[in-house]
CSV table of C-alpha atoms in Angstrom, one decimal:
chain,number,residue,atom,x,y,z
H,1,MET,CA,-160.8,38.5,147.3
H,2,ALA,CA,-157.7,36.7,148.6
H,3,PHE,CA,-155.7,34.6,146.1
H,4,VAL,CA,-156.0,31.0,146.8
H,5,LYS,CA,-153.7,28.4,145.3
H,6,ILE,CA,-156.0,25.6,144.2
H,7,SER,CA,-153.0,23.6,143.3
H,8,GLU,CA,-151.8,23.4,146.8
H,9,GLN,CA,-155.1,22.5,148.5
H,10,PRO,CA,-155.3,19.2,150.3
H,11,SER,CA,-155.5,16.2,148.1
H,12,LEU,CA,-158.9,14.6,147.6
H,13,TYR,CA,-157.5,11.2,148.8
H,14,ASN,CA,-156.3,10.4,152.4
H,15,ASP,CA,-154.2,7.7,153.9
H,16,LEU,CA,-152.1,7.1,150.7
H,17,GLU,CA,-149.7,5.0,152.6
H,18,LYS,CA,-152.4,2.5,153.4
H,19,LYS,CA,-153.4,1.9,149.8
H,20,SER,CA,-152.3,-1.0,147.6
H,21,VAL,CA,-150.3,-0.4,144.4
H,22,LEU,CA,-153.2,-0.9,142.2
H,23,GLU,CA,-155.3,1.6,144.2
H,24,ILE,CA,-152.6,4.2,144.0
H,25,LEU,CA,-152.1,3.8,140.3
H,26,THR,CA,-155.9,3.8,139.6
H,27,ASP,CA,-156.3,7.0,141.8
H,28,ILE,CA,-153.5,8.8,140.0
H,29,ASN,CA,-154.9,7.9,136.6
H,30,ARG,CA,-158.4,9.0,137.6
H,31,GLU,CA,-156.9,12.5,138.4
H,32,ASP,CA,-154.8,12.5,135.3
H,33,HIS,CA,-157.9,12.3,133.2
H,34,LYS,CA,-158.7,15.7,134.4
H,35,VAL,CA,-155.7,17.2,132.8
H,36,ALA,CA,-156.7,17.2,129.2
H,37,ASP,CA,-160.1,18.7,130.0
H,38,ALA,CA,-158.5,21.6,131.9
H,39,VAL,CA,-156.0,22.3,128.9
H,40,GLU,CA,-159.1,22.2,126.5
H,41,LYS,CA,-160.6,24.9,128.4
H,42,ALA,CA,-157.4,27.0,127.8
H,43,ILE,CA,-157.3,26.6,124.0
H,44,PRO,CA,-158.7,30.1,123.3
H,45,GLN,CA,-155.9,31.7,125.1
H,46,ILE,CA,-153.3,29.2,123.7
H,47,GLU,CA,-154.6,30.2,120.2
H,48,LYS,CA,-154.3,33.9,121.0
H,49,LEU,CA,-150.7,33.3,122.1
H,50,VAL,CA,-149.6,31.2,119.0
H,51,SER,CA,-151.4,33.6,116.6
H,52,GLN,CA,-149.2,36.3,117.8
H,53,ILE,CA,-145.9,34.3,118.1
H,54,VAL,CA,-145.9,33.2,114.4
H,55,PRO,CA,-145.7,36.6,112.9
H,56,ARG,CA,-143.1,37.6,115.4
H,57,MET,CA,-141.0,34.5,114.5
H,58,LYS,CA,-141.2,35.2,110.8
H,59,LYS,CA,-139.5,38.5,111.6
H,60,GLY,CA,-136.8,36.9,113.8
H,61,GLY,CA,-138.4,36.7,117.1
H,62,ARG,CA,-137.8,33.9,119.5
H,63,ILE,CA,-139.6,32.0,122.2
H,64,PHE,CA,-138.2,32.0,125.7
H,65,TYR,CA,-139.7,29.6,128.5
H,66,MET,CA,-138.9,30.6,132.0
H,67,GLY,CA,-139.6,28.7,135.1
H,68,ALA,CA,-138.3,27.3,138.4
H,69,GLY,CA,-138.2,23.7,139.5
H,70,THR,CA,-140.4,21.4,137.6
H,71,SER,CA,-141.8,24.2,135.5
H,72,GLY,CA,-138.4,25.2,134.4
H,73,ARG,CA,-137.3,21.9,133.5
H,74,LEU,CA,-140.4,21.3,131.4
H,75,GLY,CA,-139.7,24.5,129.5
H,76,VAL,CA,-136.1,23.5,129.0
H,77,LEU,CA,-137.3,20.0,127.8
H,78,ASP,CA,-139.7,21.4,125.1
H,79,ALA,CA,-137.1,23.9,123.9
H,80,SER,CA,-134.5,21.1,123.6
H,81,GLU,CA,-136.8,19.0,121.4
H,82,ILE,CA,-137.3,21.7,118.8
H,83,PRO,CA,-133.9,21.3,117.0
H,84,PRO,CA,-134.0,17.5,116.4
H,85,THR,CA,-137.8,17.5,115.7
H,86,PHE,CA,-138.1,20.5,113.4
H,87,GLY,CA,-134.5,21.3,112.3
H,88,MET,CA,-134.5,24.7,113.9
H,89,GLU,CA,-131.4,26.2,115.3
H,90,PRO,CA,-131.4,25.9,119.2
H,91,THR,CA,-131.5,29.7,119.4
H,92,TRP,CA,-135.1,29.9,118.3
H,93,VAL,CA,-136.8,28.4,121.3
H,94,ILE,CA,-134.8,28.7,124.6
H,95,GLY,CA,-135.6,27.4,128.0
H,96,LEU,CA,-134.3,29.3,131.1
H,97,ILE,CA,-134.5,27.9,134.6
H,98,ALA,CA,-134.0,29.7,137.8
H,99,GLY,CA,-130.5,28.6,139.1
H,100,GLY,CA,-129.2,27.8,135.6
H,101,ASP,CA,-128.4,24.4,134.2
H,102,THR,CA,-127.4,23.0,137.7
H,103,ALA,CA,-131.1,23.3,138.6
H,104,LEU,CA,-132.1,20.9,136.0
H,105,ARG,CA,-130.8,18.1,138.3
H,106,ASN,CA,-130.4,19.6,141.6
H,107,PRO,CA,-132.3,22.2,143.6
H,108,VAL,CA,-130.5,25.6,143.8
H,109,GLU,CA,-131.5,27.2,147.0
H,110,ASN,CA,-133.4,30.4,146.9
H,111,ALA,CA,-133.0,30.8,143.0
H,112,GLU,CA,-136.6,31.2,142.3
H,113,ASP,CA,-136.9,34.0,144.9
H,114,ASP,CA,-134.9,36.6,143.0
H,115,THR,CA,-137.3,39.0,141.3
H,116,ASN,CA,-134.4,40.4,139.1
H,117,GLN,CA,-132.7,37.4,138.0
H,118,GLY,CA,-135.0,36.4,135.4
H,119,TRP,CA,-134.5,39.7,133.4
H,120,LYS,CA,-130.8,39.4,133.9
H,121,ASP,CA,-130.9,36.0,132.3
H,122,LEU,CA,-133.0,37.3,129.3
H,123,GLN,CA,-130.6,40.1,128.8
H,124,ILE,CA,-127.7,37.6,128.4
H,125,HIS,CA,-129.6,36.4,125.3
H,126,ASN,CA,-129.9,39.9,123.9
H,127,ILE,CA,-133.7,39.8,124.3
H,128,THR,CA,-135.5,42.1,121.8
H,129,PRO,CA,-139.2,43.3,121.5
H,130,LYS,CA,-139.7,40.7,118.8
H,131,ASP,CA,-139.3,38.0,121.2
H,132,THR,CA,-142.0,36.1,123.2
H,133,VAL,CA,-141.4,35.3,126.9
H,134,ILE,CA,-143.6,32.5,128.4
H,135,GLY,CA,-143.5,32.2,132.1
H,136,ILE,CA,-144.5,28.8,133.6
H,137,ALA,CA,-145.4,28.6,137.2
H,138,ALA,CA,-148.0,26.1,138.7
H,139,SER,CA,-148.4,28.3,141.8
H,140,GLY,CA,-148.6,31.4,139.7
H,141,THR,CA,-146.4,33.3,142.5
H,142,THR,CA,-142.7,32.6,141.4
H,143,PRO,CA,-140.8,35.7,141.8
H,144,TYR,CA,-138.1,34.9,139.3
H,145,VAL,CA,-140.8,34.4,136.6
H,146,ILE,CA,-143.0,37.2,137.7
H,147,GLY,CA,-140.2,39.7,137.6
H,148,ALA,CA,-139.0,38.6,134.2
H,149,LEU,CA,-142.5,38.8,132.7
H,150,LYS,CA,-143.1,42.3,134.1
H,151,ALA,CA,-139.7,43.6,132.7
H,152,ALA,CA,-140.1,41.9,129.3
H,153,ARG,CA,-143.7,43.2,128.9
H,154,GLU,CA,-142.6,46.9,129.6
H,155,TYR,CA,-139.7,46.3,127.2
H,156,GLY,CA,-142.2,45.4,124.5
H,157,CYS,CA,-142.0,41.7,124.4
H,158,LEU,CA,-145.0,39.5,123.9
H,159,THR,CA,-145.7,37.8,127.3
H,160,ALA,CA,-147.7,34.9,128.4
H,161,ALA,CA,-148.1,32.9,131.6
H,162,ILE,CA,-149.1,29.1,132.1
H,163,THR,CA,-150.4,28.5,135.6
H,164,SER,CA,-152.6,26.1,137.5
H,165,ASN,CA,-154.4,28.8,139.6
H,166,PRO,CA,-156.9,31.4,138.5
H,167,ASP,CA,-156.2,35.1,138.8
H,168,ALA,CA,-152.7,34.3,140.0
H,169,PRO,CA,-150.0,37.2,140.2
H,170,ILE,CA,-148.2,35.7,137.1
H,171,SER,CA,-151.5,36.0,135.2
H,172,GLU,CA,-151.6,39.8,136.0
H,173,ALA,CA,-147.9,40.1,134.9
H,174,ALA,CA,-148.4,38.7,131.5
H,175,GLU,CA,-150.2,39.9,128.4
H,176,ILE,CA,-152.0,36.5,127.9
H,177,ALA,CA,-152.8,34.2,130.8
H,178,ILE,CA,-153.2,30.6,130.2
H,179,GLU,CA,-154.9,29.2,133.3
H,180,MET,CA,-155.1,25.5,133.5
H,181,ILE,CA,-157.2,24.6,136.5
H,182,VAL,CA,-156.4,20.9,137.3
H,183,GLY,CA,-157.3,21.0,141.0
H,184,PRO,CA,-155.5,19.6,144.0
H,185,GLU,CA,-152.6,17.3,143.4
H,186,TYR,CA,-152.8,13.6,144.4
H,187,VAL,CA,-149.9,14.2,146.8
H,188,THR,CA,-150.8,17.4,148.2
H,189,GLY,CA,-148.8,20.3,146.5
H,190,SER,CA,-146.8,18.0,144.2
H,191,SER,CA,-147.0,20.2,141.1
H,192,ARG,CA,-144.8,17.7,139.2
H,193,MET,CA,-148.0,15.6,138.8
H,194,LYS,CA,-151.1,17.2,137.2
H,195,SER,CA,-149.8,20.6,136.9
H,196,GLY,CA,-146.6,19.2,135.2
H,197,THR,CA,-148.4,17.0,132.9
H,198,GLY,CA,-150.6,19.9,131.8
H,199,GLN,CA,-147.7,22.3,131.3
H,200,LYS,CA,-146.0,19.8,129.1
H,201,MET,CA,-149.2,19.4,127.0
H,202,ILE,CA,-149.6,23.1,126.6
H,203,CYS,CA,-145.8,23.6,125.6
H,204,ASN,CA,-146.2,20.8,123.1
H,205,MET,CA,-149.2,22.6,121.6
H,206,ILE,CA,-147.5,26.0,121.4
H,207,THR,CA,-144.4,25.0,119.7
H,208,THR,CA,-145.8,22.2,117.5
H,209,THR,CA,-148.6,24.6,116.1
H,210,THR,CA,-145.9,27.3,115.7
H,211,MET,CA,-143.6,25.1,113.8
H,212,ILE,CA,-146.4,23.8,111.4
H,213,GLN,CA,-147.4,27.4,110.8
H,214,LEU,CA,-143.8,28.2,110.0
H,215,GLY,CA,-143.6,25.5,107.4
H,216,ARG,CA,-141.5,23.0,109.3
H,217,VAL,CA,-143.9,20.1,108.8
H,218,LYS,CA,-145.2,18.8,105.4
H,219,GLY,CA,-148.5,16.8,105.4
H,220,ASN,CA,-148.0,15.3,108.8
H,221,LYS,CA,-144.3,14.6,108.6
H,222,MET,CA,-141.2,16.0,110.2
H,223,VAL,CA,-139.4,16.8,107.0
H,224,ASN,CA,-136.8,19.1,108.7
H,225,MET,CA,-136.0,16.6,111.6
H,226,GLN,CA,-132.2,16.3,112.3
H,227,LEU,CA,-130.8,12.9,111.2
H,228,SER,CA,-129.1,12.2,114.5
H,229,ASN,CA,-129.5,8.4,114.5
H,230,ALA,CA,-130.2,5.4,112.4
H,231,LYS,CA,-133.8,5.4,113.3
H,232,LEU,CA,-134.4,9.0,112.0
H,233,VAL,CA,-132.4,8.3,108.9
H,234,ASP,CA,-134.5,5.3,108.1
H,235,ARG,CA,-137.7,7.3,108.9
H,236,GLY,CA,-136.5,10.2,106.5
H,237,THR,CA,-135.5,7.6,103.9
H,238,ARG,CA,-139.0,6.1,103.9
H,239,MET,CA,-140.5,9.6,103.7
H,240,ILE,CA,-138.6,10.4,100.5
H,241,VAL,CA,-139.5,6.9,99.0
H,242,GLU,CA,-143.2,7.7,99.6
H,243,GLU,CA,-142.8,11.2,98.3
H,244,LEU,CA,-140.7,10.6,95.2
H,245,GLY,CA,-141.2,6.9,94.4
H,246,LEU,CA,-137.4,6.2,94.6
H,247,ARG,CA,-135.7,3.0,95.5
H,248,TYR,CA,-134.8,2.9,99.2
H,249,ASP,CA,-131.1,3.1,98.7
H,250,ASP,CA,-131.3,5.9,96.2
H,251,ALA,CA,-133.5,7.8,98.7
H,252,ARG,CA,-131.2,7.2,101.5
H,253,SER,CA,-128.2,8.5,99.5
H,254,LEU,CA,-130.2,11.5,98.5
H,255,LEU,CA,-131.3,12.3,102.2
H,256,LEU,CA,-127.8,11.8,103.5
H,257,LEU,CA,-126.3,14.2,100.6
H,258,HIS,CA,-128.7,17.1,101.5
H,259,GLY,CA,-129.2,16.6,105.3
H,260,SER,CA,-133.1,16.8,105.5
H,261,VAL,CA,-136.1,15.3,103.7
H,262,LYS,CA,-137.2,18.8,102.6
H,263,LYS,CA,-133.9,19.8,101.2
H,264,ALA,CA,-133.5,16.2,99.4
H,265,VAL,CA,-136.9,16.4,97.9
H,266,ASP,CA,-136.6,20.1,96.8
H,267,ALA,CA,-133.2,19.3,95.3
H,268,TYR,CA,-134.4,16.2,93.3
H,269,ARG,CA,-137.4,18.1,92.0
H,270,GLU,CA,-135.2,21.1,90.9
H,271,ASN,CA,-133.0,18.6,88.8
H,272,GLN,CA,-135.8,16.8,87.1
């Protein structure tokens, strides 16, 4: 049976330019409601992936996101949020986009069409069989991503694909296929919309669950977050006040001395 890109089928809505602002917003919101349900159906595959990522990371493995355009930008975004949120070094979760960092802001012509470049980009980071490579492509046909997945899988890496189309070539290239079927986009083919929203949700789920499993969260708090601004210092101070019953100023001093909530709490308890 021929592969059909559901994500690029005609929109369910016509004459968009004739609609009022309220009609457009309401229509988009109606479509967005479909995303969470589509992601929910993919949870078994997401669980399978995370369950294999965690033991690999405990042995020093890393996560690599790979994508082009919107998909690549979302992978880079999720990776960039891991250090400030969980206090991990930026080398643990890495986002790679076809065309390099230039492509984060501007299109790079033909970058996603190179089947070999993805694997070359991974080799720059000294890829090992302990690592996990997650390819993201709404269409499921991006050569940059598929080529990288095939090479990484052959090399012994854990591989996964996130796509908006069933039985896509990217799914065949990866060991674990996460197929999030959100249907046609409101603006035909604009995968920055529902597909992008779903990709962000799935990336959040993968890394947040992994970080919790690796002990980077206590209770429900980001006890390893980086203290990169006054808001986060205040948040961390209040966590210590709640955990240890200290005065606010004492808790703040302890936090700034040790650099994270977890280290501050551990150090305080060791000295009691």
